[in-house]
Amino acid sequence: MLRPGLLTKRLSTSTTSLAARRTSQAALSNFPRASLLLSSIQNPRFLSSAANSFANIKSQLNDPTLITTAGFIDNEFITTSNSGKHFPVYDPANGTEIARFPDMGIEETDRAIQAAKQAFSSWSKTTAKERSTILRNWYNLIIENEQDLAKIITWENGKPLADALGEVRYGASFFEWFAEEAKRLYGEVIPSPNRQQRMLAIRQPIGVVGIITPWNFPNAMITRKLGAALAVGCTVVAKPASETPLSAVALYELGRRAGVPKGVIGLVTTHHNTKAIGKHICESQDVSGISFTGSTAVGKLLLKQSADTVKKVSLELGGNAAFIVFEDADIDKAVDAAVLAKFRSSGQTCICVNRFYVHSSIKDVFGERLREKVEKFRVGSGMEANTTHGPLINKASVEKVRSHVHDALNHGAKLLTGGKESENTHGYFYPPTVLTDMNNNMRIATEETFGPVAGIFSFETEDEVLELANNTRFGLSGYFFSKDVSRCWRVAENLQVGMVGVNTGAISSEVAPFGGVKESGIGREGARQGLDEYTQYKYINMAI
Ligand code: NAP
């Protein structure tokens, strides 16, 4: 099943009109179904691993000027670091180096902060309509360049090209959404309790915002934050994940073309100075807010580091999602949703299922049908046309997944499929795996696996399964399947999570508030609530 080899065939390119692409985007905008979109990728070119150098990558884009190996400070792409050091970026499908980025430090970060501070004084004064126009331009440019942006994601992240295209469209949807929401940043007129005063509350941008993003959505995790921050008038200094800076730099190039003014968006690339830069941004008196997506451990650290300057902190952290299948569920629908909610991006999304709780009366049939589906996956390079599931991001991820599987087997789990790694792979692959007879002594019961492993636990009653599902410090997303309407309300209300999928495994949307409770985070992204993270109310009392 594992096919790490890469095709060397090259297909000819052709262009598709923007209008046609927009139509297809409207029809296919539901990001979680991205893996079904393979046929809509236009003329993917396939690489041999040896040909995967930066020059080669560039030459395979319709617009090679989209990517530079650089940060972006005060409207300039900066290709060197003050230290003279660079860090490598790898293709996870074959482990080869594909680019080298400047390993920036505190000095460059400070320059970006100061440029953003200066730009804030004018950007925050622009009208909502002006900001909306720029965001809309940026959205249009992303859609025009979506094929290139998808390839860039696949090169550095590994996800299949169809999923990458889905991510590009999902990412763009935040610029479209916030371009619209910018114009609706309403304050409030408060009925005054006395005749001599009038009261109102207006909403203002908080200032310069530090943004730190992960590798699992190299494009969309940036746009989800940037869109909201820019819409309200904040300026930004962003640090992308060191595994995936190419998508960030391509987005910034399009932002420049869209007309984002000088200094408004900064990009600092680093690997070795990540900790120092993170601390510096948190402690800077010139930065008013931090928006972070990543692991809970790093989120907690950033929260602590931001305390002394009393920053507004927004955190999108790890999850440990439960997926409950009640005895009255439509099993086939539940299995289809399980495939999506567990194995999308090879299990590397924060809302991926970590624990399957299936009623004991249907556990075996659910496990069997899930096994059948999983065995049809095609694992390989994301650049191959029929790949459904790509590699993991790096060696450490493979090791973590392997250790979770071994731990479960050692504690009595039964292997339904997967679990056996090919010895002849150069990339970071782990076979999609289904385990059953799981119990609470296993690491998967409490730790986020972040990989392609479905572990099936069984339960008897609704109360029991709610207790099991909620018995975690995480609370990002949860899913359940049932045809009983009363139960649907009860369980949706009682799951301790920020997002619930009822009879669905696809919940992400730019129009809905994304975020967690407990140690899965603070704040919401997307939706109208996404603007809250970047604004503060100012109360004005006017005597008359
Ligand atoms: P991570 O290690 O926390 O890294 C995320 C980002 O934080 C990267 O840019 C990383 O930079 C940076 N970083 C690491 N240590 C830092 C420090 N001490 N100070 C400042 N920045 C630091 O997380 P990951 O392993 O890349 O991502 C996976 C995790 O993200 C999972 O737990 C997943 O659930 C979570 N996630 C959550 C959401 C959500 O919306 N809730 C979405 C996606 C992912 P370097 O790359 O340079 O190390």
XYZ file of C-alpha atoms and ligand atoms in Angstrom:
592
model
C 0.000 0.000 0.000
C 2.850 2.398 0.754
C 4.212 3.924 -2.416
C 6.891 6.447 -1.598
C 8.375 6.542 -5.094
C 7.674 9.683 -7.074
C 6.546 9.805 -10.655
C 8.788 11.674 -13.018
C 6.171 12.215 -15.680
C 5.542 15.838 -16.554
C 2.286 17.050 -17.905
C 1.843 20.091 -20.049
C 0.334 23.184 -18.481
C -2.580 25.261 -19.535
C -4.309 28.176 -17.923
C -7.864 28.361 -16.717
C -9.794 31.576 -16.540
C -10.251 33.235 -13.177
C -14.001 33.128 -13.687
C -13.954 29.399 -14.237
C -11.814 28.891 -11.175
C -14.121 31.033 -9.085
C -17.095 28.971 -10.212
C -15.320 25.818 -9.251
C -14.322 27.392 -5.972
C -17.901 28.278 -5.146
C -19.005 24.759 -5.901
C -16.178 23.123 -4.038
C -15.570 25.536 -1.234
C -16.197 23.031 1.547
C -12.590 22.613 2.576
C -12.947 19.324 4.474
C -13.963 17.593 1.268
C -10.731 18.610 -0.371
C -9.549 15.062 -0.841
C -12.387 14.568 -3.279
C -11.107 17.364 -5.489
C -8.140 15.717 -7.088
C -9.576 15.975 -10.560
C -9.902 19.753 -10.208
C -6.152 20.241 -9.871
C -5.013 21.567 -13.185
C -2.106 19.788 -14.746
C -0.011 18.882 -11.734
C 3.586 18.308 -12.616
C 5.365 15.480 -10.969
C 8.842 15.734 -9.606
C 11.614 13.277 -9.186
C 13.066 13.648 -5.699
C 16.498 14.473 -7.111
C 15.014 17.351 -9.068
C 13.522 18.885 -5.953
C 15.937 21.805 -5.505
C 14.658 25.341 -4.921
C 15.499 26.391 -8.484
C 13.570 23.425 -9.805
C 10.611 24.103 -7.619
C 10.460 27.699 -8.757
C 10.661 26.692 -12.368
C 7.628 24.438 -11.944
C 5.352 27.249 -10.858
C 3.224 29.160 -13.341
C 4.588 32.263 -11.603
C 8.125 31.559 -10.316
C 8.314 35.020 -8.752
C 5.817 33.939 -6.088
C 8.495 32.491 -3.852
C 11.747 33.864 -2.533
C 13.706 32.409 0.349
C 13.247 35.475 2.507
C 11.529 37.192 5.371
C 9.577 40.393 4.736
C 10.369 43.524 6.708
C 9.159 47.043 6.000
C 7.959 46.051 2.551
C 11.200 44.383 1.503
C 12.050 40.746 1.057
C 15.158 40.088 3.142
C 17.139 37.091 1.938
C 19.916 37.105 4.509
C 19.949 37.096 8.292
C 22.140 39.342 10.430
C 23.854 36.219 11.759
C 24.536 35.031 8.207
C 22.842 31.720 9.067
C 20.148 29.898 7.128
C 17.957 26.907 7.926
C 16.788 24.130 5.574
C 13.251 23.248 4.530
C 12.557 19.641 3.548
C 10.086 17.807 1.341
C 8.580 15.301 3.804
C 7.740 12.881 0.987
C 11.411 12.105 0.401
C 13.427 13.954 3.041
C 15.289 16.085 0.499
C 16.130 19.715 1.147
C 14.062 22.045 -1.036
C 14.983 25.523 0.243
C 17.088 27.506 2.751
C 15.651 30.451 4.608
C 17.415 33.184 6.570
C 17.579 32.300 10.258
C 16.554 35.667 11.620
C 16.926 36.844 15.193
C 15.878 39.522 17.685
C 17.310 42.381 15.623
C 15.258 41.558 12.538
C 12.201 40.921 14.701
C 12.600 44.342 16.256
C 12.862 45.975 12.864
C 9.636 44.287 11.818
C 7.936 45.370 15.071
C 9.072 48.973 14.665
C 7.930 49.045 11.029
C 4.549 47.639 12.095
C 4.316 50.173 14.920
C 4.944 53.030 12.548
C 2.535 51.652 9.985
C -0.159 51.255 12.642
C -0.556 55.016 12.961
C -1.761 55.267 9.364
C -3.278 51.796 8.771
C -5.503 52.106 11.845
C -6.871 55.364 10.408
C -7.876 53.884 7.046
C -11.571 53.336 6.486
C -13.051 49.896 6.738
C -13.845 50.098 3.043
C -10.209 50.814 2.168
C -9.016 47.842 4.198
C -11.762 45.701 2.748
C -10.673 46.534 -0.810
C -7.100 45.467 -0.121
C -8.198 42.217 1.516
C -10.495 41.514 -1.411
C -7.626 42.166 -3.875
C -5.503 39.757 -1.882
C -8.281 37.140 -1.984
C -8.561 37.497 -5.769
C -4.808 37.095 -6.202
C -4.807 33.947 -4.083
C -7.561 32.426 -6.195
C -5.744 33.403 -9.404
C -2.606 31.680 -8.100
C -4.279 28.779 -6.321
C -2.587 26.064 -8.369
C 0.868 27.386 -7.537
C 0.002 27.939 -3.881
C -1.294 24.360 -3.643
C 1.946 22.971 -5.073
C 3.964 25.008 -2.607
C 1.963 23.562 0.306
C 2.451 20.016 -0.977
C 6.195 20.486 -1.422
C 6.806 21.654 2.111
C 3.973 20.005 4.057
C 3.406 16.804 2.073
C -0.400 16.785 1.983
C -1.950 15.585 -1.299
C -2.299 18.271 -3.940
C -6.103 18.122 -3.809
C -6.068 18.729 -0.049
C -3.551 21.519 -0.568
C -5.875 23.149 -3.084
C -8.679 22.807 -0.551
C -6.479 24.529 2.008
C -5.687 27.403 -0.372
C -9.402 27.996 -0.958
C -10.183 27.660 2.725
C -7.346 30.079 3.519
C -8.558 32.558 0.901
C -12.075 32.393 2.312
C -10.838 34.181 5.450
C -9.703 37.180 3.396
C -13.013 37.199 1.561
C -14.965 36.895 4.812
C -13.002 39.513 6.730
C -13.054 41.890 3.753
C -16.826 41.779 4.235
C -16.810 41.813 8.052
C -14.444 44.807 8.143
C -17.398 46.949 7.132
C -19.551 45.657 9.976
C -17.342 46.442 12.953
C -20.225 48.027 14.810
C -19.974 49.600 18.240
C -22.942 50.271 20.520
C -25.046 53.211 21.557
C -25.989 52.579 25.177
C -29.316 53.911 26.535
C -28.154 56.390 29.153
C -29.514 56.062 32.699
C -29.495 59.865 33.089
C -30.649 62.820 31.011
C -27.360 64.743 31.041
C -25.108 62.163 29.405
C -24.938 60.144 26.234
C -23.006 56.866 26.158
C -21.469 54.826 23.426
C -18.814 52.163 22.927
C -16.665 52.120 19.816
C -14.337 49.329 18.696
C -10.698 50.070 17.968
C -7.751 47.964 16.758
C -5.435 46.870 19.569
C -2.154 47.745 17.769
C 0.720 45.593 16.537
C -0.047 41.870 16.745
C 2.468 39.009 16.877
C 1.331 35.941 14.963
C 2.921 32.497 15.308
C 1.645 29.659 13.130
C 2.140 25.876 12.715
C 3.109 23.753 9.712
C -0.057 21.699 9.371
C -1.948 24.451 7.501
C 0.941 26.591 6.229
C -1.413 28.859 4.305
C -4.760 28.909 6.126
C -3.434 29.353 9.664
C -1.805 32.589 8.491
C -4.795 33.961 6.571
C -7.214 33.118 9.412
C -5.257 35.476 11.662
C -4.054 38.069 9.142
C -7.517 38.536 7.658
C -9.095 39.445 10.987
C -6.170 41.551 12.211
C -5.908 43.627 9.039
C -9.687 44.010 8.709
C -9.916 45.908 11.997
C -6.782 48.034 11.440
C -4.059 46.133 13.314
C -0.588 45.631 11.882
C 1.231 42.329 12.117
C 4.566 40.617 12.642
C 4.275 36.925 11.789
C 6.570 33.980 12.392
C 5.665 30.921 10.295
C 6.611 27.378 11.236
C 10.197 26.629 10.273
C 9.030 23.551 8.332
C 6.754 25.609 6.058
C 7.932 29.170 5.358
C 7.419 28.933 1.574
C 3.639 29.224 1.755
C 3.991 32.235 4.036
C 6.379 34.060 1.734
C 4.152 33.369 -1.288
C 1.171 34.826 0.574
C 3.208 37.899 1.480
C 4.241 38.413 -2.128
C 0.566 38.398 -3.080
C -0.186 40.772 -0.188
C 2.404 43.172 -1.549
C 0.800 42.991 -4.992
C -2.637 43.487 -3.428
C -1.506 46.853 -2.098
C -0.897 46.209 1.604
C 1.028 49.333 2.656
C 4.628 49.397 3.808
C 5.242 48.010 7.293
C 1.705 46.678 7.821
C 2.725 43.020 7.471
C 6.105 41.704 8.596
C 7.403 38.154 8.286
C 10.301 36.839 10.343
C 11.732 33.460 9.385
C 13.731 31.429 11.857
C 14.422 27.975 13.174
C 17.212 28.231 15.726
C 15.948 31.476 17.261
C 12.301 30.511 17.562
C 12.262 30.541 21.379
C 14.093 33.844 21.641
C 11.937 35.527 19.023
C 8.755 34.188 20.617
C 9.835 35.551 24.005
C 10.833 38.861 22.491
C 7.482 39.344 20.773
C 5.629 38.403 23.975
C 7.676 40.800 26.092
C 7.746 43.719 23.671
C 5.864 46.777 24.870
C 5.273 47.683 21.235
C 3.245 44.525 20.585
C -0.315 44.579 21.933
C -1.498 41.096 21.146
C -0.339 37.565 20.395
C -2.231 35.115 18.245
C -0.780 31.622 18.314
C -1.752 28.313 16.777
C 0.217 25.266 17.801
C 0.860 22.937 20.691
C -0.598 23.460 24.147
C 2.853 23.439 25.739
C 4.072 26.356 23.615
C 0.741 28.176 24.006
C 1.070 28.063 27.798
C 4.608 29.391 27.565
C 3.538 32.312 25.373
C 0.667 33.089 27.758
C 3.099 33.257 30.686
C 5.586 35.353 28.732
C 2.847 37.822 27.780
C 1.731 38.414 31.369
C 4.147 41.227 32.192
C 2.952 43.382 29.315
C -0.711 42.337 29.823
C -1.218 41.423 26.196
C -4.378 40.281 24.575
C -3.661 36.597 23.885
C -5.488 34.328 21.483
C -4.529 30.642 21.487
C -5.602 27.822 19.166
C -4.005 24.765 20.742
C -4.014 20.996 20.674
C -7.026 18.725 20.859
C -8.006 15.215 21.911
C -11.263 14.903 20.003
C -13.752 12.161 20.815
C -15.931 10.666 18.071
C -18.937 8.893 19.559
C -21.091 6.459 17.618
C -24.321 5.657 19.453
C -26.232 2.426 18.899
C -28.932 4.277 16.881
C -26.442 5.895 14.476
C -26.309 5.489 10.716
C -23.136 3.400 10.738
C -22.168 4.001 7.107
C -22.440 7.759 7.519
C -20.439 7.523 10.720
C -17.700 5.536 8.963
C -17.517 8.028 6.086
C -17.241 10.895 8.559
C -14.652 8.988 10.578
C -12.448 8.662 7.500
C -12.541 12.409 7.035
C -12.354 13.479 10.662
C -9.527 11.091 11.531
C -7.382 10.714 8.447
C -7.488 14.120 6.739
C -3.909 15.420 6.355
C -2.832 11.971 7.582
C -4.267 12.757 10.994
C -2.328 15.984 11.418
C -5.084 18.494 12.095
C -5.957 19.849 15.508
C -9.587 18.767 15.082
C -8.674 15.237 14.008
C -10.343 12.521 16.047
C -8.082 11.053 18.699
C -10.522 8.626 20.377
C -13.366 6.655 18.794
C -16.068 5.604 21.281
C -18.403 3.127 19.613
C -21.377 1.467 21.355
C -20.478 -2.127 22.205
C -23.371 -3.472 20.082
C -21.928 -1.999 16.856
C -18.224 -1.777 17.672
C -17.205 -4.749 15.534
C -19.208 -3.773 12.461
C -17.960 -0.157 12.708
C -14.355 -1.368 13.033
C -14.720 -3.713 10.077
C -16.221 -1.060 7.792
C -13.591 1.482 8.814
C -10.866 -1.065 8.105
C -12.259 -1.666 4.606
C -12.215 2.066 3.818
C -8.750 2.620 5.225
C -7.294 -0.219 3.199
C -8.381 1.629 0.056
C -6.212 4.656 0.876
C -3.312 5.334 -1.475
C -0.366 6.534 0.584
C 2.462 8.308 -1.205
C 3.850 11.611 -2.320
C 1.225 14.349 -2.326
C 2.357 15.201 -5.867
C 1.175 11.871 -7.245
C -2.214 12.111 -8.888
C -3.881 9.235 -7.070
C -2.383 9.709 -3.627
C -5.073 10.128 -1.002
C -2.782 10.388 2.039
C 0.668 11.926 2.222
C 3.588 11.677 4.632
C 3.846 13.036 8.161
C 5.770 16.252 8.600
C 8.999 14.863 10.052
C 10.778 11.946 11.672
C 9.735 12.923 15.186
C 6.076 12.728 14.153
C 6.559 9.228 12.743
C 8.271 8.178 15.968
C 5.435 9.551 18.093
C 2.801 7.734 16.056
C 4.807 4.515 16.151
C 5.176 4.761 19.921
C 1.424 5.296 20.369
C 0.669 2.199 18.293
C 3.236 0.053 20.123
C 1.921 1.282 23.464
C -1.660 0.407 22.524
C -0.662 -3.063 21.294
C 1.367 -3.677 24.447
C -1.695 -2.785 26.516
C -3.970 -5.222 24.697
C -5.253 -3.395 21.595
C -6.047 -5.474 18.502
C -4.697 -4.393 15.119
C -7.369 -4.265 12.384
C -5.111 -2.800 9.705
C -1.832 -0.899 9.254
C 0.760 -0.743 11.994
C 3.501 -2.235 9.846
C 5.976 0.193 8.328
C 7.699 -0.300 5.001
C 11.476 -0.452 5.286
C 12.049 1.051 1.851
C 10.822 4.562 2.299
C 12.865 7.748 2.287
C 10.041 10.028 3.381
C 8.224 10.356 6.691
C 5.433 7.849 6.164
C 3.339 5.851 8.603
C 0.668 3.439 7.334
C -2.944 4.356 8.156
C -3.809 2.178 11.118
C -6.998 1.018 12.838
C -6.860 -0.436 16.348
C -9.710 -1.822 18.418
C -10.205 -3.017 22.009
C -8.645 0.198 23.260
C -8.627 1.015 26.993
C -7.847 3.980 29.221
C -4.353 2.788 30.154
C -3.162 3.527 26.640
C -1.452 6.808 25.704
C -3.953 7.467 22.920
C -6.636 7.826 25.607
C -5.013 11.017 26.881
C -2.379 12.225 24.365
C -2.933 13.759 20.934
C -1.419 11.310 18.398
C -1.389 13.742 15.456
C -1.093 10.919 12.976
C -3.063 8.334 10.971
C -4.156 6.031 13.799
C -7.778 5.324 14.718
C -8.224 3.668 18.113
C -11.692 2.239 18.898
C -12.938 2.122 22.499
C -16.361 0.724 23.399
C -19.050 1.998 25.794
C -22.488 1.034 27.092
C -24.397 4.169 28.155
C -24.707 7.841 27.225
C -23.646 8.995 30.700
C -20.611 6.737 30.630
C -19.436 7.920 27.218
C -19.905 11.590 28.070
C -17.763 11.108 31.135
C -15.096 9.341 29.072
C -15.163 11.961 26.314
C -14.897 14.839 28.800
C -12.204 13.202 30.893
C -9.394 15.238 29.325
C -7.765 18.623 29.802
C -8.351 19.321 26.086
C -11.568 20.648 24.589
C -11.230 21.656 20.962
C -13.716 19.589 18.965
C -15.972 16.570 19.402
C -18.189 14.526 17.085
C -21.074 12.149 17.564
C -23.567 10.164 15.522
C -27.139 9.495 16.597
C -30.614 9.689 15.069
C -32.280 10.588 18.372
C -33.001 14.340 18.333
C -33.243 14.662 22.107
C -29.944 12.892 22.519
C -28.381 15.131 19.882
C -29.257 18.219 21.950
C -28.168 16.627 25.239
C -24.821 15.400 23.995
C -24.028 18.551 21.972
C -24.661 20.639 25.086
C -22.725 18.385 27.431
C -19.550 17.777 25.447
C -16.867 20.041 26.926
C -15.469 21.363 23.651
C -15.504 24.534 21.589
C -16.904 22.840 18.444
C -19.249 19.896 17.926
C -20.010 17.946 14.771
C -23.406 16.219 15.030
C -23.722 13.530 12.371
C -20.858 15.127 10.451
C -17.092 15.014 10.483
C -16.612 18.302 8.622
C -16.946 21.404 10.777
C -14.399 24.004 9.610
C -15.776 27.114 7.931
C -14.729 30.737 7.713
C -18.222 31.801 8.830
C -18.218 29.805 12.087
C -16.274 30.528 15.300
C -13.296 28.165 15.512
C -11.647 27.567 18.868
C -11.433 25.500 22.008
C -12.092 25.387 25.734
C -9.960 24.118 28.637
C -6.317 23.737 27.553
C -7.256 23.799 23.861
C -7.221 27.553 23.795
C -8.592 31.009 24.340
C -10.496 33.035 21.752
C -12.120 32.292 18.429
C -11.028 32.586 14.805
C -13.139 33.139 11.702
C -16.788 34.232 11.982
C -17.701 37.649 13.307
C -16.176 36.629 16.668
C -12.764 36.449 15.003
C -12.628 40.240 15.007
C -12.911 40.338 18.810
C -9.357 39.091 19.255
C -7.945 42.174 17.548
C -10.205 44.904 18.886
C -10.962 46.595 22.167
C -13.995 48.611 23.190
C -13.632 52.255 24.043
C -16.484 53.687 26.100
C -17.252 57.352 25.421
C -19.424 59.340 27.822
C -20.588 62.671 26.466
C -22.219 65.250 28.707
C -24.832 67.349 26.950
P 4.425 23.875 17.966
O 5.654 23.108 18.204
O 3.760 24.512 19.125
O 4.801 24.947 16.841
C 3.875 25.875 16.355
C 4.584 27.194 16.073
O 5.143 27.677 17.294
C 5.739 27.096 15.096
O 5.818 28.280 14.356
C 6.940 26.972 16.029
O 8.144 27.446 15.449
C 6.519 27.917 17.120
N 7.202 27.689 18.403
C 7.683 26.535 18.902
N 8.245 26.770 20.115
C 8.096 28.093 20.372
C 8.468 28.955 21.446
N 9.099 28.495 22.533
N 8.169 30.257 21.359
C 7.538 30.750 20.270
N 7.161 29.991 19.214
C 7.428 28.669 19.271
O 3.286 22.999 17.315
P 3.396 22.047 16.075
O 3.912 20.737 16.490
O 4.103 22.722 14.960
O 1.849 21.946 15.671
C 1.044 20.914 16.113
C 0.150 21.347 17.255
O -0.623 22.466 16.847
C -0.845 20.285 17.620
O -0.946 20.185 19.003
C -2.141 20.798 17.020
O -3.301 20.301 17.650
C -1.983 22.261 17.175
N -2.857 22.989 16.228
C -3.931 23.637 16.735
C -4.806 24.294 15.876
C -6.020 25.008 16.400
O -6.617 25.769 15.641
N -6.408 24.800 17.644
C -4.551 24.292 14.493
C -3.428 23.630 14.025
C -2.585 22.975 14.916
P 9.210 26.439 14.807
O 8.537 25.831 13.649
O 10.337 27.336 14.445
O 9.561 25.439 15.872
